[in-house]
PDB file of C-alpha atoms in Angstrom:
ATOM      1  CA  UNK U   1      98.943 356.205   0.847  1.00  0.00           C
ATOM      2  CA  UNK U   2      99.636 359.062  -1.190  1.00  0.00           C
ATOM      3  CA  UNK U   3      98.862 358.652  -5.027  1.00  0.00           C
ATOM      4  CA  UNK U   4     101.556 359.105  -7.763  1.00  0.00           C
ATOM      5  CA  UNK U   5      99.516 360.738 -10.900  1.00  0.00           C
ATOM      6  CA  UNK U   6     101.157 361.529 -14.413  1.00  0.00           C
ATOM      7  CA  UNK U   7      99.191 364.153 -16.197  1.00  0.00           C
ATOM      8  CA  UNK U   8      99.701 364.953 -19.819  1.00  0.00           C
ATOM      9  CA  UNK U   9      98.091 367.102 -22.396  1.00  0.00           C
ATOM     10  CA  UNK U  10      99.374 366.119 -25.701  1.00  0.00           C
ATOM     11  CA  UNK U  11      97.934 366.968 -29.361  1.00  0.00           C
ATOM     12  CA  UNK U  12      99.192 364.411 -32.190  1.00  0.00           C
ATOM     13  CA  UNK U  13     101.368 362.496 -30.504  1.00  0.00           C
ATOM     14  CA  UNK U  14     100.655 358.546 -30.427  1.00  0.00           C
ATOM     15  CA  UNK U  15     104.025 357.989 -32.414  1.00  0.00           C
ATOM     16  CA  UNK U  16     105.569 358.724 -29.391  1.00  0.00           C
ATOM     17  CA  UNK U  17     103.198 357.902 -26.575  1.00  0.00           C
ATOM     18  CA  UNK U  18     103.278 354.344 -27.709  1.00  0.00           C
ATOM     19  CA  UNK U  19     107.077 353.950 -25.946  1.00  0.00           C
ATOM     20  CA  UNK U  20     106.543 356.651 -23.668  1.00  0.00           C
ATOM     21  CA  UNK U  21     103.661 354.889 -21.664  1.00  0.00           C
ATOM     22  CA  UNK U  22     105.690 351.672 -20.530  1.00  0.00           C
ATOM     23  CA  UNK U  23     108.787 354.434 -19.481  1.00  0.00           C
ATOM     24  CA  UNK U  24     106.310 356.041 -16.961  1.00  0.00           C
ATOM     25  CA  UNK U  25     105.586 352.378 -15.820  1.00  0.00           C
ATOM     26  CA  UNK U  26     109.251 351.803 -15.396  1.00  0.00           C
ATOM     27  CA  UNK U  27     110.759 355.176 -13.855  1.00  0.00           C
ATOM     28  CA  UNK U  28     107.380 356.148 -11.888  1.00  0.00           C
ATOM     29  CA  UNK U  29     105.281 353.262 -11.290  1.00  0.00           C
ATOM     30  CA  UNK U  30     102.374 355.660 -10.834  1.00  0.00           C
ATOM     31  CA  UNK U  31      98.770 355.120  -9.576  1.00  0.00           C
ATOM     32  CA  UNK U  32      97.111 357.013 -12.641  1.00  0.00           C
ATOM     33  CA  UNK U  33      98.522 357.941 -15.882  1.00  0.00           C
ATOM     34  CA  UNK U  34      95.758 360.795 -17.855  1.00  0.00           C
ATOM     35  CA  UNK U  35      96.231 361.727 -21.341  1.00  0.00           C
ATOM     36  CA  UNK U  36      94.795 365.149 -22.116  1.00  0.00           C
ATOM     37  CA  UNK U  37      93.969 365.280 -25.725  1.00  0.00           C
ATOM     38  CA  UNK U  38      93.229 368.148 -28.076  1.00  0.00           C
ATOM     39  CA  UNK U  39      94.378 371.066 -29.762  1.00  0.00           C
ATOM     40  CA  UNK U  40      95.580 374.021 -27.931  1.00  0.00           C
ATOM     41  CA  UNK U  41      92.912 376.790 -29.457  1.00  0.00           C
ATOM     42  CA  UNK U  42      96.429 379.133 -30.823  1.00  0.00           C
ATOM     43  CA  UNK U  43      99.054 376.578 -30.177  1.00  0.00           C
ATOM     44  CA  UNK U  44     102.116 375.542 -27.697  1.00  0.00           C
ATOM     45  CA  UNK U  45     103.377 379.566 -28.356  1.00  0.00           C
ATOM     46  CA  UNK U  46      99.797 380.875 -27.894  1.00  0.00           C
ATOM     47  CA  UNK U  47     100.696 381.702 -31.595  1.00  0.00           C
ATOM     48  CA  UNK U  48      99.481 379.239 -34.073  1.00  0.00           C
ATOM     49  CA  UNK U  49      97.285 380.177 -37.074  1.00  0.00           C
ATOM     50  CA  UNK U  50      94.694 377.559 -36.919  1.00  0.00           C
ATOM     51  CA  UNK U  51      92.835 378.719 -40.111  1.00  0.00           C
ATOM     52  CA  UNK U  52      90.269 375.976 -42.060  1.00  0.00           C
ATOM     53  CA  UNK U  53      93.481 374.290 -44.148  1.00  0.00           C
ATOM     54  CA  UNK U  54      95.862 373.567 -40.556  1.00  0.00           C
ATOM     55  CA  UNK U  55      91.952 372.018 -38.917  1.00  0.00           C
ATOM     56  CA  UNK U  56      91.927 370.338 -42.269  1.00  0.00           C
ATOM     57  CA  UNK U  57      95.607 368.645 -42.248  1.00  0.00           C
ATOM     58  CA  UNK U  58      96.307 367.997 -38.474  1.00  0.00           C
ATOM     59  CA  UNK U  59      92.538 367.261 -36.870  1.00  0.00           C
ATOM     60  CA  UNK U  60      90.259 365.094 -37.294  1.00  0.00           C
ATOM     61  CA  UNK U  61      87.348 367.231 -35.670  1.00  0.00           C
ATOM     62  CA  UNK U  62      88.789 370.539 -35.280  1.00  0.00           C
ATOM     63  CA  UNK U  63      90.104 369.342 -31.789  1.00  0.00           C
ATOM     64  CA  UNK U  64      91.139 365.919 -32.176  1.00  0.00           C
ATOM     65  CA  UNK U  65      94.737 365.199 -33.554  1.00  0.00           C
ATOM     66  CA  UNK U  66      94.431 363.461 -36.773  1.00  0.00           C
ATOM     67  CA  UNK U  67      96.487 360.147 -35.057  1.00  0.00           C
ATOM     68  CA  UNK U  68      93.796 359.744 -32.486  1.00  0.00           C
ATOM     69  CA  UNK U  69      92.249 357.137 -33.673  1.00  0.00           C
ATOM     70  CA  UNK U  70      95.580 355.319 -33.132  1.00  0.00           C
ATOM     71  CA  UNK U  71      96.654 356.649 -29.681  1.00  0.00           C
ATOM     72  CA  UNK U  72      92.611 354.904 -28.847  1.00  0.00           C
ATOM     73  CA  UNK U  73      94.277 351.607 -29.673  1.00  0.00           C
ATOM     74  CA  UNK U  74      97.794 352.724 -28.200  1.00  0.00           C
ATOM     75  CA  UNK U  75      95.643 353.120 -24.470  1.00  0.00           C
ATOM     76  CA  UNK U  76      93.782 350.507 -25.518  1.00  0.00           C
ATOM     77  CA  UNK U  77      96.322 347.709 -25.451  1.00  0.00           C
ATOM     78  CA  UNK U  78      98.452 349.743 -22.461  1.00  0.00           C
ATOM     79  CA  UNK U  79      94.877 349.382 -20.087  1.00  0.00           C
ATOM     80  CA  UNK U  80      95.281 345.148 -20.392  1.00  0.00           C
ATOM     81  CA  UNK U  81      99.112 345.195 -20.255  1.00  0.00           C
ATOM     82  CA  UNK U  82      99.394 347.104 -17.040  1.00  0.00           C
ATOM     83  CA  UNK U  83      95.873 346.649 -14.990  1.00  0.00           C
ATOM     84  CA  UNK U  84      97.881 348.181 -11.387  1.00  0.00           C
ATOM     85  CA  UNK U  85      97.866 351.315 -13.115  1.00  0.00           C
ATOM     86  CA  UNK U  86      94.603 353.099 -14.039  1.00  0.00           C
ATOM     87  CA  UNK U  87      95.214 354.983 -17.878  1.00  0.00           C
ATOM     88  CA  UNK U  88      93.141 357.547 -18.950  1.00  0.00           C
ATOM     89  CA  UNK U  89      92.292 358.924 -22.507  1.00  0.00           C
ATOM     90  CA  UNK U  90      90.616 361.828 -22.076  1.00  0.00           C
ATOM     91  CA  UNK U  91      88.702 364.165 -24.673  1.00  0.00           C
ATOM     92  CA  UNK U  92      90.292 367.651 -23.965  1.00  0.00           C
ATOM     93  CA  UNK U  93      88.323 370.658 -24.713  1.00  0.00           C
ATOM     94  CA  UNK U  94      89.990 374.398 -23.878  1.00  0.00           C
ATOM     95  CA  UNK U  95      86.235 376.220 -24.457  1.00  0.00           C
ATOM     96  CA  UNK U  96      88.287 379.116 -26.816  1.00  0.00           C
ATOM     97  CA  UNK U  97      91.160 379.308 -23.936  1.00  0.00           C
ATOM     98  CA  UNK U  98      94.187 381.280 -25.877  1.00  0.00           C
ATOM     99  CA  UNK U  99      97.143 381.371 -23.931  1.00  0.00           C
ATOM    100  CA  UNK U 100      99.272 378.431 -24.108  1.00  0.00           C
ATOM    101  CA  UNK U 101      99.786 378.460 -20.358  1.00  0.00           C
ATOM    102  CA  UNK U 102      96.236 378.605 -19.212  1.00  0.00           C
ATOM    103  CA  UNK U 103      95.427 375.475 -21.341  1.00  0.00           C
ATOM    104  CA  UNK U 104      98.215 373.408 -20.179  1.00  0.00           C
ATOM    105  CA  UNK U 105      96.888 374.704 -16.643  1.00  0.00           C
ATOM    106  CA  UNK U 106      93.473 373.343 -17.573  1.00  0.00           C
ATOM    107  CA  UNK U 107      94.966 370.099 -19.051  1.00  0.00           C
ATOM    108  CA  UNK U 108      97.113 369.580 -15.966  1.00  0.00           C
ATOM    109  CA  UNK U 109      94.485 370.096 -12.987  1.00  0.00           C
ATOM    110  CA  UNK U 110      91.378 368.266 -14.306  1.00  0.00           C
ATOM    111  CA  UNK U 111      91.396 365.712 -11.928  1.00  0.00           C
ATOM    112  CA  UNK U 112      87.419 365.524 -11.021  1.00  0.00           C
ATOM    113  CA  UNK U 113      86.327 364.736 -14.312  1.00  0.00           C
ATOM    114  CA  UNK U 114      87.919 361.613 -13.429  1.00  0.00           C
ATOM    115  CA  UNK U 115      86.820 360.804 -10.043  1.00  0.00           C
ATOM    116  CA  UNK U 116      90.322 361.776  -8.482  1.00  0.00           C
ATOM    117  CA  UNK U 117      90.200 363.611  -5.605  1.00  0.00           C
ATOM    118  CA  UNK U 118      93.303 365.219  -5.148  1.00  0.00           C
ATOM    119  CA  UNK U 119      94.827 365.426  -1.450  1.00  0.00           C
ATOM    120  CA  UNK U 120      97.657 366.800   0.279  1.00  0.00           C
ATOM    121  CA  UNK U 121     100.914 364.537  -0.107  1.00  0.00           C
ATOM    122  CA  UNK U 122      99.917 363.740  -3.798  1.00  0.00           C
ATOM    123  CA  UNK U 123     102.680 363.365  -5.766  1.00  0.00           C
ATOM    124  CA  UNK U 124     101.439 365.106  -9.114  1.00  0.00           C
ATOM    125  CA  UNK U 125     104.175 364.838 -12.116  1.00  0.00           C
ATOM    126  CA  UNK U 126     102.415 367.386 -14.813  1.00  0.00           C
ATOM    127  CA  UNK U 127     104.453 366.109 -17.511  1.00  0.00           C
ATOM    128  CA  UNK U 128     104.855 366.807 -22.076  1.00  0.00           C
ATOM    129  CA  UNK U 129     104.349 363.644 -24.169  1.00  0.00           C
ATOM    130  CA  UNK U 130     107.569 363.328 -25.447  1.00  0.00           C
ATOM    131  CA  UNK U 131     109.832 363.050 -22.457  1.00  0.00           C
ATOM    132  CA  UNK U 132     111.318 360.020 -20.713  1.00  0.00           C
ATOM    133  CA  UNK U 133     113.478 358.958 -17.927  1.00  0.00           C
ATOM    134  CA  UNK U 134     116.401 356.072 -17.973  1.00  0.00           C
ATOM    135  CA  UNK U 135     114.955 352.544 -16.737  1.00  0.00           C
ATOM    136  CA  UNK U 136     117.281 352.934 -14.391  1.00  0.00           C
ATOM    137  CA  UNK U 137     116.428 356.123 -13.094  1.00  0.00           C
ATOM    138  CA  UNK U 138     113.565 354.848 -10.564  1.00  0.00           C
ATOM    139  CA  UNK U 139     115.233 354.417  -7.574  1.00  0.00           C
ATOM    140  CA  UNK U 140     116.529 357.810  -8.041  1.00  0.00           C
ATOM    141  CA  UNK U 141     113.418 359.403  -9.177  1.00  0.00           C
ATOM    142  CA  UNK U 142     111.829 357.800  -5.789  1.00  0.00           C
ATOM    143  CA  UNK U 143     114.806 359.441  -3.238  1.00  0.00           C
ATOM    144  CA  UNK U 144     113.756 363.420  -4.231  1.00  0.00           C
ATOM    145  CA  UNK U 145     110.278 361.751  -3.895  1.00  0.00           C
ATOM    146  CA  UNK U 146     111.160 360.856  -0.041  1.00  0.00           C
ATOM    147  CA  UNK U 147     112.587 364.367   0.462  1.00  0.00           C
ATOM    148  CA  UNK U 148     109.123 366.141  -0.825  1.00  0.00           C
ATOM    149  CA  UNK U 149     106.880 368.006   1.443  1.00  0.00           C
ATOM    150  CA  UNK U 150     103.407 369.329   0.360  1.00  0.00           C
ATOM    151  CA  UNK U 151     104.067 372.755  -2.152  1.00  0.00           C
ATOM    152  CA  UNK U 152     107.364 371.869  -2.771  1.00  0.00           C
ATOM    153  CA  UNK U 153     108.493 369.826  -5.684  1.00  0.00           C
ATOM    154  CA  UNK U 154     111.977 369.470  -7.833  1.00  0.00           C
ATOM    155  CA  UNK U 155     113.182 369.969 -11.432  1.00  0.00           C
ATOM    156  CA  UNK U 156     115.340 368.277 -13.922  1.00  0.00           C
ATOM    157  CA  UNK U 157     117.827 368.687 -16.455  1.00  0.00           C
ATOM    158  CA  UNK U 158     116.465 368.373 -19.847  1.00  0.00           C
ATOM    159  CA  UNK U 159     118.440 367.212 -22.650  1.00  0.00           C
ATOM    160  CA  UNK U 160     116.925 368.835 -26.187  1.00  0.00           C
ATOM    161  CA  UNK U 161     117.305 366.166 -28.747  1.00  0.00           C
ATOM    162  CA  UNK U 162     117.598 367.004 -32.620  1.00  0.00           C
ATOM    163  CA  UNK U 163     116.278 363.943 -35.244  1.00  0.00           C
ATOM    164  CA  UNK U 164     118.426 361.498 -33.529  1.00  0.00           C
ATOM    165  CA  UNK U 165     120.131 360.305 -30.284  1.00  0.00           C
ATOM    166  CA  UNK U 166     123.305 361.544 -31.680  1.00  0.00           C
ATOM    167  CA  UNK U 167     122.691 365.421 -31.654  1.00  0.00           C
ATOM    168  CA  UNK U 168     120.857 367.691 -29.638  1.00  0.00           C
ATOM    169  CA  UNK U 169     119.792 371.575 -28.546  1.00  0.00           C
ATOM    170  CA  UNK U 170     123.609 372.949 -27.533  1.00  0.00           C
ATOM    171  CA  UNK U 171     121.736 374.887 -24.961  1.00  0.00           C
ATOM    172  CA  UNK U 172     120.399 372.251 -23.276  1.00  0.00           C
ATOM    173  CA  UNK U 173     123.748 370.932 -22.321  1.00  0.00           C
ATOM    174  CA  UNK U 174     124.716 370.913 -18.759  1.00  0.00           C
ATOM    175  CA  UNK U 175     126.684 374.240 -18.025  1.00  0.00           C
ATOM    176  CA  UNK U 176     129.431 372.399 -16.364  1.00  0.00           C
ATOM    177  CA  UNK U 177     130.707 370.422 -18.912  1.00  0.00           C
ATOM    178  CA  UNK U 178     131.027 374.205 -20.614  1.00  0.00           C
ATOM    179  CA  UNK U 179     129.064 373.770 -23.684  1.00  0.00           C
ATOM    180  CA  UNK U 180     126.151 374.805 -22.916  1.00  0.00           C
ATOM    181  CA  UNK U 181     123.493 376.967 -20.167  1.00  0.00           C
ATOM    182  CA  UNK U 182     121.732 373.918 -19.701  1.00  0.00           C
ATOM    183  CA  UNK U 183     117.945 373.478 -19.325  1.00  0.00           C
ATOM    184  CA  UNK U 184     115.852 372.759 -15.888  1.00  0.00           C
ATOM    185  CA  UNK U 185     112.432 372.166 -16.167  1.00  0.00           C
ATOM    186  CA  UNK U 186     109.639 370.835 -13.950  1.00  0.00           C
ATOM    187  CA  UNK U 187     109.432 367.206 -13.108  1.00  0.00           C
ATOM    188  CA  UNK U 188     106.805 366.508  -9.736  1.00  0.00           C
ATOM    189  CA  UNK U 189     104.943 368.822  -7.430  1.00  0.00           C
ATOM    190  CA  UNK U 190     103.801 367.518  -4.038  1.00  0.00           C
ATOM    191  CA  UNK U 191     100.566 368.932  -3.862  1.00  0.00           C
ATOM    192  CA  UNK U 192      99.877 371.093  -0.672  1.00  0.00           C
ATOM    193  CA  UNK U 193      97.527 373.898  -2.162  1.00  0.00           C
ATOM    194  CA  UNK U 194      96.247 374.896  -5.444  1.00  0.00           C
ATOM    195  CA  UNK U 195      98.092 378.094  -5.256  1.00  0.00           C
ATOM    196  CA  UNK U 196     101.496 376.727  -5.670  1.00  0.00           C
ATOM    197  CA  UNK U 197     100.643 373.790  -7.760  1.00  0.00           C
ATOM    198  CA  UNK U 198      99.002 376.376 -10.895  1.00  0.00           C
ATOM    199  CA  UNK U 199     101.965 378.990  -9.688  1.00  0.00           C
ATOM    200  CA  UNK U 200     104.437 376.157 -10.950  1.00  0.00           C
ATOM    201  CA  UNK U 201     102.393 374.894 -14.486  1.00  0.00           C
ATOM    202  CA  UNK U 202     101.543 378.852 -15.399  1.00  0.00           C
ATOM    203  CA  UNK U 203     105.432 378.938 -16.073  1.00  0.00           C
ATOM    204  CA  UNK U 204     104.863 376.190 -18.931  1.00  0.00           C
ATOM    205  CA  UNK U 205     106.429 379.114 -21.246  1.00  0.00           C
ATOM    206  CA  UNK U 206     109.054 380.948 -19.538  1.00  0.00           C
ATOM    207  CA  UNK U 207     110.210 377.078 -17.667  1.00  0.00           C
ATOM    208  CA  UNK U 208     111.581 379.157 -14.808  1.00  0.00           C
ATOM    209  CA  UNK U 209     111.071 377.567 -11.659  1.00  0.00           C
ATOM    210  CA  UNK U 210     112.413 379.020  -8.838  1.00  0.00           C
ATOM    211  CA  UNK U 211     110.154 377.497  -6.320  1.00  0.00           C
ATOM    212  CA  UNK U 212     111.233 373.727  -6.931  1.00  0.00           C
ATOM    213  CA  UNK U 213     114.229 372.273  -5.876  1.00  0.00           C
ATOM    214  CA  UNK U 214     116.777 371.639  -8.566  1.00  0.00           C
ATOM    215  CA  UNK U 215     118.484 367.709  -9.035  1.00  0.00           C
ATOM    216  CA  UNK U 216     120.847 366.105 -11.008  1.00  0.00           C
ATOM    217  CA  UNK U 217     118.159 363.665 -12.885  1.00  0.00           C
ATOM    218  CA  UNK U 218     118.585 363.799 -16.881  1.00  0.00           C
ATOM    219  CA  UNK U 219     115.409 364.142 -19.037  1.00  0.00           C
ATOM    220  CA  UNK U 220     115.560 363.138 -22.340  1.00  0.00           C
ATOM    221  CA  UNK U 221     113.271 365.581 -24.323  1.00  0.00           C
ATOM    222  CA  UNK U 222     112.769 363.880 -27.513  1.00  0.00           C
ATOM    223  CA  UNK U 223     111.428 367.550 -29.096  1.00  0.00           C
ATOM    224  CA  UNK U 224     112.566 367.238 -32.667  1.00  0.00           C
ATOM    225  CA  UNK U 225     112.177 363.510 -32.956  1.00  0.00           C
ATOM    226  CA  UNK U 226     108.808 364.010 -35.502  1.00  0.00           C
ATOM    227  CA  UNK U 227     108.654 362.086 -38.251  1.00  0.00           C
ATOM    228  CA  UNK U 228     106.819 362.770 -41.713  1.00  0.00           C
ATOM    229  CA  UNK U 229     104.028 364.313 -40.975  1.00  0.00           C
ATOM    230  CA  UNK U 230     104.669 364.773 -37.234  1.00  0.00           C
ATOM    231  CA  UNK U 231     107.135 367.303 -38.348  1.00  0.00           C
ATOM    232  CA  UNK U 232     105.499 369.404 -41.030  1.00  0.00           C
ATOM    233  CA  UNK U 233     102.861 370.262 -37.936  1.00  0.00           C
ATOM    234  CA  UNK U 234     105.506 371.369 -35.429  1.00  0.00           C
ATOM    235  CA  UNK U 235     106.879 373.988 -38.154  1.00  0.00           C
ATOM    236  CA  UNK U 236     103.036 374.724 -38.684  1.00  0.00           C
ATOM    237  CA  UNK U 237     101.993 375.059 -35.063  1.00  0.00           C
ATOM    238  CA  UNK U 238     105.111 377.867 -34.346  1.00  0.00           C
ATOM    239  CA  UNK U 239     105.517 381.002 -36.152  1.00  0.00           C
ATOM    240  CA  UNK U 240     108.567 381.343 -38.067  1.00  0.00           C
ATOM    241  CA  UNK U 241     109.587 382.344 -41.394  1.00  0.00           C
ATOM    242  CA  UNK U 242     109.383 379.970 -44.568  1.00  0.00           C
ATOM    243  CA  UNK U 243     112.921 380.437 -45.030  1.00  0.00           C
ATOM    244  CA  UNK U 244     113.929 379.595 -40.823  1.00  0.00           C
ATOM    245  CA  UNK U 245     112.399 376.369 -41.260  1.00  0.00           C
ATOM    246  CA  UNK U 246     113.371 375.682 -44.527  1.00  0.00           C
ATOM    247  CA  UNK U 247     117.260 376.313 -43.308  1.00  0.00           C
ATOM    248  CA  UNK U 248     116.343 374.323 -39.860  1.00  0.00           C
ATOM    249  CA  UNK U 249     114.722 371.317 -42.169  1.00  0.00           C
ATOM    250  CA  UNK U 250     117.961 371.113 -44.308  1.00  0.00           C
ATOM    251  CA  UNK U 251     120.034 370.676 -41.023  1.00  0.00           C
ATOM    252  CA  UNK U 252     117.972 367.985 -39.469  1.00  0.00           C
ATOM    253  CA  UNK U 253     118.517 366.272 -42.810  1.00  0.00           C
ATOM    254  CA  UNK U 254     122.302 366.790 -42.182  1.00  0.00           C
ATOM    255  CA  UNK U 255     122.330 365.484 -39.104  1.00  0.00           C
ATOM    256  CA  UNK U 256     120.367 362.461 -39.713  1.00  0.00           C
ATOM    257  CA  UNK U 257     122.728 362.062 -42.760  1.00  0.00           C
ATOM    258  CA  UNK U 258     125.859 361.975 -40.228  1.00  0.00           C
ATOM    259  CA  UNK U 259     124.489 359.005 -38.276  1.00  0.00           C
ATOM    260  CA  UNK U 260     126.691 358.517 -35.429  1.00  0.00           C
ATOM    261  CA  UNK U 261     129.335 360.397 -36.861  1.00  0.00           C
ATOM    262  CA  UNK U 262     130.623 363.508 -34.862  1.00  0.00           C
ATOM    263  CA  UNK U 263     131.208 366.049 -36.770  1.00  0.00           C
ATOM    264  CA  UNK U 264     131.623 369.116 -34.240  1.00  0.00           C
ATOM    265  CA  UNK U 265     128.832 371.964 -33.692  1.00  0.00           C
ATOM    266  CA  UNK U 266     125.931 372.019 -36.351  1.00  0.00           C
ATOM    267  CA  UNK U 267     124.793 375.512 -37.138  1.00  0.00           C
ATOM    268  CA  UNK U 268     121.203 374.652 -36.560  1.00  0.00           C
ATOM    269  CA  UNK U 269     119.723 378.155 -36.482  1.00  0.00           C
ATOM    270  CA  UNK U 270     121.572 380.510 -38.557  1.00  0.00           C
ATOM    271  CA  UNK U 271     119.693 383.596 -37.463  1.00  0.00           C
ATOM    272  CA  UNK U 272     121.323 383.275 -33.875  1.00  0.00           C
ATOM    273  CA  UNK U 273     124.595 384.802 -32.617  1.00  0.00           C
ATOM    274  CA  UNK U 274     124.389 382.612 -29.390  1.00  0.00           C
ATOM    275  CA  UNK U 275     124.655 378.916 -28.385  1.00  0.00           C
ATOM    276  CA  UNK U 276     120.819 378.597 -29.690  1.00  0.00           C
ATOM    277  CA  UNK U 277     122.559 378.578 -32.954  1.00  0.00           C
ATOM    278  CA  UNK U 278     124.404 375.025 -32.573  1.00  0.00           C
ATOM    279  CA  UNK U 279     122.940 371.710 -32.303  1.00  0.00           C
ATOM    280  CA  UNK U 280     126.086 369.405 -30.372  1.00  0.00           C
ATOM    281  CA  UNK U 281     127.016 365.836 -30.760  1.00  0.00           C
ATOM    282  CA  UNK U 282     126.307 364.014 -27.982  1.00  0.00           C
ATOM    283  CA  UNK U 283     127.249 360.228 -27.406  1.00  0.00           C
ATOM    284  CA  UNK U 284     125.171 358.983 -23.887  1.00  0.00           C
ATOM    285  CA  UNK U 285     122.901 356.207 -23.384  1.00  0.00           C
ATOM    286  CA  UNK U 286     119.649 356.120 -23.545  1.00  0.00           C
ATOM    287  CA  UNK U 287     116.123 354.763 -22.436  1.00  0.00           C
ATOM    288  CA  UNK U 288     115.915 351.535 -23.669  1.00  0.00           C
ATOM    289  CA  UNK U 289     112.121 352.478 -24.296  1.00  0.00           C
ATOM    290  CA  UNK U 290     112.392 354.823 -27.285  1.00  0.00           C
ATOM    291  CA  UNK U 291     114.905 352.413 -29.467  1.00  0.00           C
ATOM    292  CA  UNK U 292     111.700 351.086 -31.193  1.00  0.00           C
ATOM    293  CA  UNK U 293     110.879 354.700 -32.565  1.00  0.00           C
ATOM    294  CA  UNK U 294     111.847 355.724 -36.187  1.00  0.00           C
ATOM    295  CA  UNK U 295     114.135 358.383 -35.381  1.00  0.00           C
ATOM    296  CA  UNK U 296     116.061 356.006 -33.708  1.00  0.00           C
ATOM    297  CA  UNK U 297     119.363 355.152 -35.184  1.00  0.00           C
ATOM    298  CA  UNK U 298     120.307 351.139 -35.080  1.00  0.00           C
ATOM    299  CA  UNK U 299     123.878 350.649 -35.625  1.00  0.00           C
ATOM    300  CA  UNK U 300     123.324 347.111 -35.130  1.00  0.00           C
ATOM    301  CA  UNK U 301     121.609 346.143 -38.629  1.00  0.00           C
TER     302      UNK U 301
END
C-alpha cells in the first residue's frame, strides 16, 4: 500500500495546529502527519531581521517558537486520540540555511530522520500550518488521488482569509466569478523521483506550478487569522514599512468591527493600484474544524 504523509514546517503556530490536526484526519486520513518546527534562519520572505530583541520576543531558544511548549501538549493529546495515524513533533534545525525556499525544502523532505522510507506511489502532501480542507471534501480529495501517477501531483484553489470568515485576499478569489485572479497552490505530489518532488516545493515563493495538475478543490488559507501576539510576529517576520502595517492593522480592525456585515471592497493595502489593494466580503461555509478558533465569528451567542 502506498503511504499518505502530511509534512509541515511551521514556526509559532499551535493556536492553529490545535484544529488543524483533526482536519487532516478528516479530509486525508493519512498514514503520518510530521510537524517541522523552528524558525526559518531570515524568515518566510528570506527577509526577516532576526536581531537579539525578535529571538527574545518570538523564541524560546533562538529556534523554538515561543508556543512550543504548548503545541508539545497539542501532539501530545492528538498521539492518544488518533493511534491509526503516527504524529510527529519534530525539532527542526536549518544549520544557517537563508533562503526561504531551501528551508521549506529541508522541512518538507526529511523523511529518514523518522524511519520513513519514502517509495514510489507515495502520496506526499507538503503542506503550511494554517490551511484546511471542508469535512466534506474527502471523497473528493481521494478521486485526484486515484488519477495520480508517480511525479505528477495537483493544485488547489486557495482562498486568502483576512481576521475573519467574512473577508478575505480579493486576489485570491476565483477568476470566474470576476473578482478576482484567483490563487492555485500545491496540494499532493505522488512521489516518483526526487527531482520533481524538490522541483515542485523550491517554488514555495513564486507558488507557480506548472507541473501539477490544476482542480476545482477550495483551500481555506487561514493567513491573517493571528491573534495577539500571533500577529505582531507576522508584521515582524516580513519587511514592510511601520506605516504599511500600521494602515493594514487599522483595516483588520475594521473588518473585524463589521462582523458579518458586507460592506463592499475594503481598501486593505493602500499602496496598491491593483486588486492586491481590496480585501472582499465573502459569505461560504466553512470547515467545521476551525469554528473553535478566536478569530472565528459566532453569530449564534
Amino acid at each position: 500500500m502506498n503511504k499518505k504523509i502530511v509534512i509541515i514546517p511551521v514556526f509559532c503556530e499551535a493556536h492553529m495546529i490545535q484544529y488543524q490536526i483533526p482536519n487532516i484526519i478528516e479530509t486525508i486520513d493519512p498514514d503520518y502527519i510530521i510537524y517541522n518546527e523552528g524558525m526559518f534562519p531570515r524568515g518566510p520572505e528570506s527577509s526577516t531581521i532576526v536581531n537579539e530583541q525578535f529571538i527574545n520576543d518570538y523564541t524560546l531558544d533562538g529556534k523554538r517558537g515561543f508556543d512550543f511548549n504548548i503545541l508539545e501538549n497539542i501532539i501530545k493529546d492528538a498521539q492518544t486520540k488518533y493511534p491509526d495515524t503516527k504524529i510527529i513533533l519534530n525539532k527542526m534545525d536549518y544549520d544557517g540555511i537563508q533562503s526561504a525556499p531551501e528551508c521549506y525544502l529541508k522541512a518538507c523532505s526529511n523523511f529518514e530522520e523518522f524511519g520513513i522510507k519514502i517509495t514510489k506511489g507515495d502520496y506526499i502532501f507538503p503542506f503550511e500550518g494554517d490551511v484546511f480542507h471542508h469535512e466534506n471534501a474527502k471523497k473528493e480529495i481521494d478521486g485526484y488521488l486515484e488519477q495520480l501517477e508517480p511525479d505528477t501531483g495537483f493544485t488547489s484553489n486557495w482562498i486568502d482569509f483576512l481576521e475573519t470568515q467574512y473577508y478575505c485576499e480579493k486576489s485570491t478569489l476565483n477568476p470566474f466569478n470576476g473578482l478576482g485572479e484567483g490563487r492555485h497552490r500545491r496540494i499532493c505530489i505522488r512521489f516518483g523521483t526526487w527531482e520533481f518532488y524538490h522541483d515542485v516545493l523550491l517554488n514555495f515563493m513564486t507558488q507557480k506550478y506548472p507541473m501539477l495538475y490544476p482542480t476545482d478543490l477550495t483551500t481555506y488559507h487561514y493567513v491573517w487569522w493571528r491573534p495577539k501576539k500571533y500577529k505582531q510576529l507576522r508584521y515582524d517576520q516580513l519587511q514592510r514599512p511601520l506605516p504599511y502595517w500600521q494602515k493594514f492593522d487599522d483595516n483588520l480592525n475594521i473588518i473585524r468591527s463589521l462582523q458579518e456585515v458586507d460592506n463592499g471592497d475594503i481598501v486593505i493595502r493602500p499602496n496598491r493600484n491593483d486588486v492586491h489593494r481590496y480585501a472582499s466580503h465573502v459569505n461560504i461555509e466553512h470547515p467545521v474544524h476551525i469554528k473553535q478558533h478566536e478569530n472565528w465569528i459566532n453569530n449564534e451567542n
